[in-house]
CSV table of C-alpha atoms in Angstrom, one decimal:
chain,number,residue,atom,x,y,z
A,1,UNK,CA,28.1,159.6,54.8
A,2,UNK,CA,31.3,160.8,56.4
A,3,UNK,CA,33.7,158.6,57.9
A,4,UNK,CA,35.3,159.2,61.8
A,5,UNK,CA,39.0,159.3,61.8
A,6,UNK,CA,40.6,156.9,64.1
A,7,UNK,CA,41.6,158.2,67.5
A,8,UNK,CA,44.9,158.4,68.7
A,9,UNK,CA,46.0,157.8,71.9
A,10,UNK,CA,48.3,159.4,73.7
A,11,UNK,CA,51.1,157.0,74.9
A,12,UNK,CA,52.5,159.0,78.3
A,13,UNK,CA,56.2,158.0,79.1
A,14,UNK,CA,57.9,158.1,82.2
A,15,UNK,CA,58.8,161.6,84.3
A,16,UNK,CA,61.8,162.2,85.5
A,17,UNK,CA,61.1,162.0,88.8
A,18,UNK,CA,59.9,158.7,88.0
A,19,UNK,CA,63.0,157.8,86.6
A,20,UNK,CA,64.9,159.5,89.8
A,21,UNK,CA,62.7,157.2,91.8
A,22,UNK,CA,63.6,154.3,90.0
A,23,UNK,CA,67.5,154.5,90.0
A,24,UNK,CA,67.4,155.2,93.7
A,25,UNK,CA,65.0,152.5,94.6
A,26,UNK,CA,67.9,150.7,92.1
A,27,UNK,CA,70.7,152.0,93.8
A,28,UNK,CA,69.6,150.5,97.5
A,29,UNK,CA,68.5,147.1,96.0
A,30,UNK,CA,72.4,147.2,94.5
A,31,UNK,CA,73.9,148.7,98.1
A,32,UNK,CA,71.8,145.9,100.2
A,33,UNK,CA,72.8,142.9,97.5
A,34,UNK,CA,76.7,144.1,97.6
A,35,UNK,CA,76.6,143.8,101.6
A,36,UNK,CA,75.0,140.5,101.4
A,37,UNK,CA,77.8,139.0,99.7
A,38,UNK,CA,80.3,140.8,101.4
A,39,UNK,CA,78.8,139.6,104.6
A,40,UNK,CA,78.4,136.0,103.1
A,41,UNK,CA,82.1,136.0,102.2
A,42,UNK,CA,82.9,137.5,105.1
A,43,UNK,CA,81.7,134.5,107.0
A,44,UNK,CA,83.0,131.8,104.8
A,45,UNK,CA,86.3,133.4,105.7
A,46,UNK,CA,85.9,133.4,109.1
A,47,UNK,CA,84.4,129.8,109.0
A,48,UNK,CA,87.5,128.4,106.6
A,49,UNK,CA,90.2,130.4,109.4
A,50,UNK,CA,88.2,128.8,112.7
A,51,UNK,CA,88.2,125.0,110.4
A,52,UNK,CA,91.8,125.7,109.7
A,53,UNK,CA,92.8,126.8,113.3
A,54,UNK,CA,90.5,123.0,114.6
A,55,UNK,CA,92.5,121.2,112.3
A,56,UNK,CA,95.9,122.2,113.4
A,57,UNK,CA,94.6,122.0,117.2
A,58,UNK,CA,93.4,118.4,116.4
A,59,UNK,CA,96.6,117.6,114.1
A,60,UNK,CA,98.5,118.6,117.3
A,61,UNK,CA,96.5,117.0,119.7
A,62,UNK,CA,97.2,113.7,117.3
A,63,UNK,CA,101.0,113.6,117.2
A,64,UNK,CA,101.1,114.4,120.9
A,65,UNK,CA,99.0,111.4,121.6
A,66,UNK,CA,100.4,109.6,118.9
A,67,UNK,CA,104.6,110.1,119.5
A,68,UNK,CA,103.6,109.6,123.8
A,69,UNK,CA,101.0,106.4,123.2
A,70,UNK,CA,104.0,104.9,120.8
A,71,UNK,CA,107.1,105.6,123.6
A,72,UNK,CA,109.9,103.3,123.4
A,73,UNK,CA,112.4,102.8,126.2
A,74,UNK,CA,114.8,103.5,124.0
A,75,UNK,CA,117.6,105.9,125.6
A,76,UNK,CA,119.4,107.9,123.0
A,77,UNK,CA,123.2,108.9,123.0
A,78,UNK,CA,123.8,113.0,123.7
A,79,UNK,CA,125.3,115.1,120.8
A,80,UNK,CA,128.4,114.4,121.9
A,81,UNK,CA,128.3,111.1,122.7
A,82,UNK,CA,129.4,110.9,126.2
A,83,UNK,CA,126.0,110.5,128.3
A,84,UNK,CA,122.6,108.8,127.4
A,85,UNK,CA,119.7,110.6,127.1
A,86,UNK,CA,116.3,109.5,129.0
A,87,UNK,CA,113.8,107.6,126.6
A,88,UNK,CA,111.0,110.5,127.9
A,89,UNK,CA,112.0,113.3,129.6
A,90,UNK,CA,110.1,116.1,130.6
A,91,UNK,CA,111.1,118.9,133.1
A,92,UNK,CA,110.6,122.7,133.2
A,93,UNK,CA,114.2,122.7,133.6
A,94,UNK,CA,114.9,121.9,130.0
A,95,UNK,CA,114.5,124.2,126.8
A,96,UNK,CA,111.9,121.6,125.3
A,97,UNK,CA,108.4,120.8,126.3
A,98,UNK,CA,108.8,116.9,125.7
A,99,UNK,CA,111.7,114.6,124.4
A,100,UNK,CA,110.2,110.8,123.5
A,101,UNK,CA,111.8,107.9,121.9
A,102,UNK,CA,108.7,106.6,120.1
A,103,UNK,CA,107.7,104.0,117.3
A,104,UNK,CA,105.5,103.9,114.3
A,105,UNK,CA,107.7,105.8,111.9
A,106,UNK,CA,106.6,104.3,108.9
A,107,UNK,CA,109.5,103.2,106.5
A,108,UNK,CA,107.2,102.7,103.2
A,109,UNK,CA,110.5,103.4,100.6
A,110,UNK,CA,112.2,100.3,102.6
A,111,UNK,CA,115.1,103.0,103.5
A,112,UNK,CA,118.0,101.7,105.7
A,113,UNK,CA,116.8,103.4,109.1
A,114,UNK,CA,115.1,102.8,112.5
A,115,UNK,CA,111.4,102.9,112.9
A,116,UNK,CA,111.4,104.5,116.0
A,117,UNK,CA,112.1,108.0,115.8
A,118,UNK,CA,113.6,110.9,118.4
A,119,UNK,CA,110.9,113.7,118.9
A,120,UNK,CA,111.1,117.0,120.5
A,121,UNK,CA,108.3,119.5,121.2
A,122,UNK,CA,109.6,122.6,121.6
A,123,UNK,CA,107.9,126.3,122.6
A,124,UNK,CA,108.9,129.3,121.3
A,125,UNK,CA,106.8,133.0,121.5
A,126,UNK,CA,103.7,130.8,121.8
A,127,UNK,CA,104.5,128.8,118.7
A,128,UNK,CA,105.2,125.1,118.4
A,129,UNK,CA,107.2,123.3,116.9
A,130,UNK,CA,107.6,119.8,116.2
A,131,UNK,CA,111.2,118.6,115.5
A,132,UNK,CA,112.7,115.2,114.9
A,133,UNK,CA,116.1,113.6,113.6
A,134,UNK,CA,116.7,111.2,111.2
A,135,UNK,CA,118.6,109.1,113.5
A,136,UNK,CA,118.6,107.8,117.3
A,137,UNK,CA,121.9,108.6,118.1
A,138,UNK,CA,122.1,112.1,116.4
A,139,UNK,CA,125.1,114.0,116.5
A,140,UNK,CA,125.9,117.7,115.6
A,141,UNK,CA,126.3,116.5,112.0
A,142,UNK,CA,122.7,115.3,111.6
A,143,UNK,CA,120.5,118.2,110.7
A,144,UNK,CA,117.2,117.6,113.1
A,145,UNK,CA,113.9,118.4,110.7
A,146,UNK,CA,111.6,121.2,112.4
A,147,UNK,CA,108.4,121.8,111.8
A,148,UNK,CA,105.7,124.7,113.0
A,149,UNK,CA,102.6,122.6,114.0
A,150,UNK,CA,100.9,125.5,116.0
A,151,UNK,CA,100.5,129.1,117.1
A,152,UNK,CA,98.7,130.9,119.7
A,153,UNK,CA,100.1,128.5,122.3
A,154,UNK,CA,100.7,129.9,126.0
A,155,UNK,CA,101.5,126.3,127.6
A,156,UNK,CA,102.4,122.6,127.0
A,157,UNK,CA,102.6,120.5,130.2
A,158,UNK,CA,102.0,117.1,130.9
A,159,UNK,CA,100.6,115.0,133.9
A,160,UNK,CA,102.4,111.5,133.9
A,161,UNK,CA,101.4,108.6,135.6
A,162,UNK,CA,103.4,105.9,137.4
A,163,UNK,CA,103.4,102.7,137.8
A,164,UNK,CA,102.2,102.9,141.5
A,165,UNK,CA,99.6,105.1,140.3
A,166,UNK,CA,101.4,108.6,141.8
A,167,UNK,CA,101.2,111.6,139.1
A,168,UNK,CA,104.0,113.6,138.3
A,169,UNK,CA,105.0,116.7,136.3
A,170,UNK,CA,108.5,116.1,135.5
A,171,UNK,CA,110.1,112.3,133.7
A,172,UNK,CA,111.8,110.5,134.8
A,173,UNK,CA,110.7,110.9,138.3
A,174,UNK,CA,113.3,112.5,140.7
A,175,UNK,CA,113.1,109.1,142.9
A,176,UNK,CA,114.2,107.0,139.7
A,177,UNK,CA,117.7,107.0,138.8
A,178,UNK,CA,120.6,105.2,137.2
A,179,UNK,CA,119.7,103.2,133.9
A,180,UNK,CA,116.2,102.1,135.2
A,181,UNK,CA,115.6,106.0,134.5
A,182,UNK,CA,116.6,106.7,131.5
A,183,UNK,CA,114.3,103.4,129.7
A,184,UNK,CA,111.6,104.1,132.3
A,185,UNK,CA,108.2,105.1,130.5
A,186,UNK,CA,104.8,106.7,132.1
A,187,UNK,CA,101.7,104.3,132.5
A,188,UNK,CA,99.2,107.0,130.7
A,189,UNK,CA,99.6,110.8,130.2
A,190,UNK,CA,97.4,113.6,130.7
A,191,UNK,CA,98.4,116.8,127.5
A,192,UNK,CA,97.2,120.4,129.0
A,193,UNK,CA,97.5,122.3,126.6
A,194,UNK,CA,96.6,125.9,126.4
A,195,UNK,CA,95.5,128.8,124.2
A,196,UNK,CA,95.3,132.0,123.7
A,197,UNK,CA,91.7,132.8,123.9
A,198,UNK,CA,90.5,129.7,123.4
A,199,UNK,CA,91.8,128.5,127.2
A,200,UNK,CA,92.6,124.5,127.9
A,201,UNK,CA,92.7,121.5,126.1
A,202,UNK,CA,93.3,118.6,127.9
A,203,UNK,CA,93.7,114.7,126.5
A,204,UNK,CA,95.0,111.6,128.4
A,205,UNK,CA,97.0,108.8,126.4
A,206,UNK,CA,97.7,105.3,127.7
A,207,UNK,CA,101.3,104.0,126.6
A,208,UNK,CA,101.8,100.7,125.1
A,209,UNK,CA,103.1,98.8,126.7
């Protein structure tokens, strides 16, 4: 009785045009993944620069209706000492946007100064800045402190109201004069303000009284 040898089989590998196939199907798979995540990251840029540009439009916003809904009538003494200085003024005439007197400086160290505070809003090449000085009655020896709170900005103006209920563009209002002007304060504000792109912003603050 003879016995059958076993039978081999044959195992068949892969071609090399199978192979071709497979690195190319490989390839794209890699190509599309890469530009998912570049996309992806793309857009979380995009969305952390847009969140960064709201917060700074909002952090604006906030000190404007902050330093304005705080306004002292607090006159302040010139640089050189000789004339007093309106507690709000604002006026295309002048180099600033807005010059307040306002409260709510907080004093948490218990340092030997005011809490109200001298603030100026000033625009230059569509950036602004916030600058303020670490006394009322500054002279050309105090260094004022300046700060860049915005870019992108085309305008700052302001709407004030008066106490007969009139609106004006300009403070203290060309009819008030004399010391009555200069601790004279708006009833409410309306803030335009306006960006590039991204057009008007507009916010109205009621002044304490």
């Amino acid at each position: 009785m003879s016995m059958r040898r076993p039978v081999r089989r044959l195992t068949r590998g892969f071609t090399l045009i199978e192979v071709l196939v497979a690195l190319a199907v490989f390839g794209v798979l890699t190509i599309l993944a890469y530009m998912t995540i570049g996309q992806t990251l793309l857009n979380a840029e995009m969305l952390t620069t847009q969140m960064d540009r709201l917060q700074a439009i909002q952090r604006t916003m906030r000190y404007l209706g902050n330093d304005l809904a705080t306004a002292s009538p607090r006159p302040v003494r010139s640089e050189l000492g000789d004339t007093y200085m309106p507690a709000v003024m604002v006026s295309a005439a002048n180099e600033f946007a807005l010059a307040v007197t306002h409260g709510g400086w907080n004093n948490p160290a218990g340092l030997p100064r005011s809490t109200q505070q001298r603030t100026v809003y000033l625009l230059e090449d569509g950036v602004l800045f916030r600058v303020y000085y670490p006394v009322l009655d500054a002279t050309y020896a105090n260094e004022a402190i300046s700060t860049e709170i915005l870019d992108g900005v085309e305008a700052l103006e302001f709407r004030l109201v008066q106490d007969n209920g009139q609106t004006t563009s300009q403070w203290p209002p060309l009819d008030a004069g004399g010391a009555a002007g200069d601790t004279l304060r708006p009833r409410a504000v309306e803030i335009i303000l306006t960006l590039e792109g991204e057009g008007e912003i507009r916010r109205i603050v009621e002044v304490a009284s």
